[in-house]
Amino acid sequence: MTPEQLMFLAKEAMGHAYAPYSGFYVGAALLCDDGTVYTGCNIENAAYSPTNCAERTAFFKAVYDGHRRFTDIAICGGKGGVITNLCTPCGVCRQVMGEFCGPDFRIHMTDSSGLVQTQTLAQLLPMGFFGGEHLL
Ligand code: THU
């Protein structure tokens, strides 16, 4: 699956967002190493901190179903579902990616141009704290 195809699914997932407080809709599409795709949206809460980002929704759905190896994620978001700027993953989501993904995991983002930009997890989370390395 190409980054553009994955982004198409992320855009569709954005329409599932429950974001009555921020009005910022986010969608994510996570590609497993066997080709399965899991989508996710942000799910907000009146108490704010229980809010779950789109990326973590996708990861948690996938892990629940038994998937633990991933190659790519596409992320998009915007106010009212209109994409303007790149929606980059928050720090908490980067840490969750670090739990299951290696440094070469690819993170695809897009803006109003429609072009897909890609960064690796190593680029977005340098010197991360990971269980396998630090909790021995
Ligand atoms: N959000 C995501 O779902 N993913 C991100 O990468 C950035 C932020 C959500 C959380 C909240 O519901 C809204 O966007 C505004 O922060």
Short mmCIF file of C-alpha atoms and ligand atoms in Angstrom, two decimals:
data_model
loop_
_atom_site.label_atom_id
_atom_site.label_comp_id
_atom_site.label_asym_id
_atom_site.label_seq_id
_atom_site.Cartn_x
_atom_site.Cartn_y
_atom_site.Cartn_z
CA MET A 1 0.00 0.00 0.00
CA THR A 2 1.35 3.42 -0.93
CA PRO A 3 1.51 6.36 1.52
CA GLU A 4 -1.14 8.08 -0.61
CA GLN A 5 -3.50 5.10 -0.33
CA LEU A 6 -2.97 4.99 3.42
CA MET A 7 -3.64 8.74 3.62
CA PHE A 8 -6.91 8.23 1.73
CA LEU A 9 -8.01 5.88 4.53
CA ALA A 10 -6.84 8.35 7.21
CA LYS A 11 -8.99 11.06 5.60
CA GLU A 12 -11.99 8.75 5.67
CA ALA A 13 -11.30 7.98 9.35
CA MET A 14 -11.20 11.71 10.15
CA GLY A 15 -14.94 11.74 9.50
CA HIS A 16 -15.44 9.45 12.51
CA ALA A 17 -13.86 11.92 14.96
CA TYR A 18 -15.72 12.78 18.15
CA ALA A 19 -14.32 16.24 18.82
CA PRO A 20 -17.06 18.51 20.22
CA TYR A 21 -14.63 20.51 22.40
CA SER A 22 -11.74 21.35 20.07
CA GLY A 23 -13.59 20.97 16.78
CA PHE A 24 -10.29 19.54 15.47
CA TYR A 25 -10.91 16.29 13.62
CA VAL A 26 -8.06 13.81 13.25
CA GLY A 27 -7.86 10.53 11.34
CA ALA A 28 -5.16 7.87 11.26
CA ALA A 29 -4.54 4.71 9.25
CA LEU A 30 -2.02 2.22 10.63
CA LEU A 31 -0.44 -0.42 8.39
CA CYS A 32 0.48 -3.78 9.95
CA ASP A 33 3.39 -5.81 8.57
CA ASP A 34 0.92 -8.34 7.12
CA GLY A 35 -0.91 -5.63 5.15
CA THR A 36 -3.86 -5.19 7.50
CA VAL A 37 -4.92 -1.58 8.05
CA TYR A 38 -6.45 -0.21 11.25
CA THR A 39 -8.05 3.21 11.25
CA GLY A 40 -8.63 5.52 14.19
CA CYS A 41 -10.10 8.91 15.08
CA ASN A 42 -9.73 11.23 18.05
CA ILE A 43 -12.29 10.72 20.79
CA GLU A 44 -12.60 13.69 23.14
CA ASN A 45 -13.97 13.94 26.65
CA ALA A 46 -15.55 16.70 28.74
CA ALA A 47 -12.77 16.23 31.31
CA TYR A 48 -10.23 16.80 28.48
CA SER A 49 -7.40 14.52 29.67
CA PRO A 50 -9.24 11.25 28.90
CA THR A 51 -9.18 12.30 25.24
CA ASN A 52 -7.69 9.67 22.93
CA CYS A 53 -5.84 10.73 19.81
CA ALA A 54 -6.57 9.17 16.43
CA GLU A 55 -3.19 7.46 16.30
CA ARG A 56 -3.64 5.73 19.65
CA THR A 57 -7.17 4.66 18.74
CA ALA A 58 -5.71 2.90 15.69
CA PHE A 59 -2.85 1.32 17.67
CA PHE A 60 -5.09 0.09 20.46
CA LYS A 61 -7.62 -1.45 18.06
CA ALA A 62 -4.78 -3.25 16.27
CA VAL A 63 -3.03 -4.50 19.42
CA TYR A 64 -6.33 -5.74 20.81
CA ASP A 65 -6.73 -7.81 17.64
CA GLY A 66 -3.28 -9.34 18.10
CA HIS A 67 -1.14 -7.17 15.80
CA ARG A 68 2.18 -5.94 17.19
CA ARG A 69 4.29 -5.23 14.11
CA PHE A 70 3.68 -2.12 12.06
CA THR A 71 5.41 -0.39 9.17
CA ASP A 72 3.55 2.89 8.48
CA ILE A 73 0.93 5.30 9.79
CA ALA A 74 -0.84 8.10 7.92
CA ILE A 75 -2.22 11.01 9.92
CA CYS A 76 -4.34 13.98 8.92
CA GLY A 77 -6.40 16.53 10.76
CA GLY A 78 -7.96 19.93 10.68
CA LYS A 79 -10.54 22.22 12.22
CA GLY A 80 -13.97 20.93 11.26
CA GLY A 81 -12.28 18.24 9.19
CA VAL A 82 -10.67 20.72 6.78
CA ILE A 83 -6.96 19.96 6.36
CA THR A 84 -4.73 23.04 6.39
CA ASN A 85 -1.42 22.37 8.15
CA LEU A 86 0.42 19.08 8.73
CA CYS A 87 -1.04 17.20 11.69
CA THR A 88 2.04 15.84 13.43
CA PRO A 89 1.64 13.20 16.16
CA CYS A 90 1.65 14.41 19.77
CA GLY A 91 4.36 13.29 22.18
CA VAL A 92 2.17 10.69 23.87
CA CYS A 93 1.36 9.07 20.52
CA ARG A 94 5.05 9.07 19.56
CA GLN A 95 5.80 7.23 22.79
CA VAL A 96 3.09 4.64 21.99
CA MET A 97 4.62 4.20 18.53
CA GLY A 98 7.97 3.62 20.24
CA GLU A 99 6.48 0.76 22.24
CA PHE A 100 5.66 -1.25 19.13
CA CYS A 101 7.71 0.21 16.28
CA GLY A 102 11.37 0.49 15.43
CA PRO A 103 13.30 3.60 14.35
CA ASP A 104 12.43 3.08 10.67
CA PHE A 105 8.65 3.16 11.24
CA ARG A 106 7.24 5.65 8.72
CA ILE A 107 4.89 8.48 9.69
CA HIS A 108 3.05 10.10 6.77
CA MET A 109 1.43 13.53 7.08
CA THR A 110 -0.27 15.92 4.70
CA ASP A 111 -1.38 19.52 4.43
CA SER A 112 -3.71 21.49 2.17
CA SER A 113 -1.44 20.82 -0.82
CA GLY A 114 -2.39 17.15 -0.66
CA LEU A 115 1.26 16.13 -0.88
CA VAL A 116 2.32 13.45 1.59
CA GLN A 117 5.41 14.12 3.71
CA THR A 118 7.13 11.27 5.52
CA GLN A 119 9.31 11.17 8.63
CA THR A 120 10.66 8.17 10.50
CA LEU A 121 10.02 7.49 14.17
CA ALA A 122 13.75 8.05 14.79
CA GLN A 123 13.35 11.56 13.37
CA LEU A 124 10.24 12.39 15.42
CA LEU A 125 11.29 10.73 18.67
CA PRO A 126 15.07 10.94 19.13
CA MET A 127 16.50 9.45 22.33
CA GLY A 128 13.13 7.93 23.27
CA PHE A 129 12.67 5.83 26.38
CA PHE A 130 11.83 2.28 25.30
CA GLY A 131 11.07 -0.72 27.48
CA GLY A 132 13.31 -3.21 25.73
CA GLU A 133 16.36 -0.97 26.10
CA HIS A 134 15.83 0.85 29.38
CA LEU A 135 13.90 -1.43 31.69
CA LEU A 136 16.30 -4.34 31.69
N1 THU B 1 -5.08 15.00 18.21
C1 THU B 1 -4.95 13.78 17.62
O1 THU B 1 -5.91 12.98 17.57
N2 THU B 1 -3.76 13.43 17.11
C2 THU B 1 -2.69 14.27 17.02
O2 THU B 1 -1.65 13.87 16.50
C3 THU B 1 -2.77 15.63 17.54
C4 THU B 1 -3.98 15.94 18.33
C5 THU B 1 -6.39 15.41 18.73
C6 THU B 1 -6.51 15.48 20.21
C7 THU B 1 -7.66 16.44 20.37
O3 THU B 1 -8.89 15.73 20.29
C8 THU B 1 -7.55 17.35 19.17
O4 THU B 1 -6.71 16.70 18.25
C9 THU B 1 -6.99 18.72 19.50
O5 THU B 1 -5.78 18.61 20.16
#
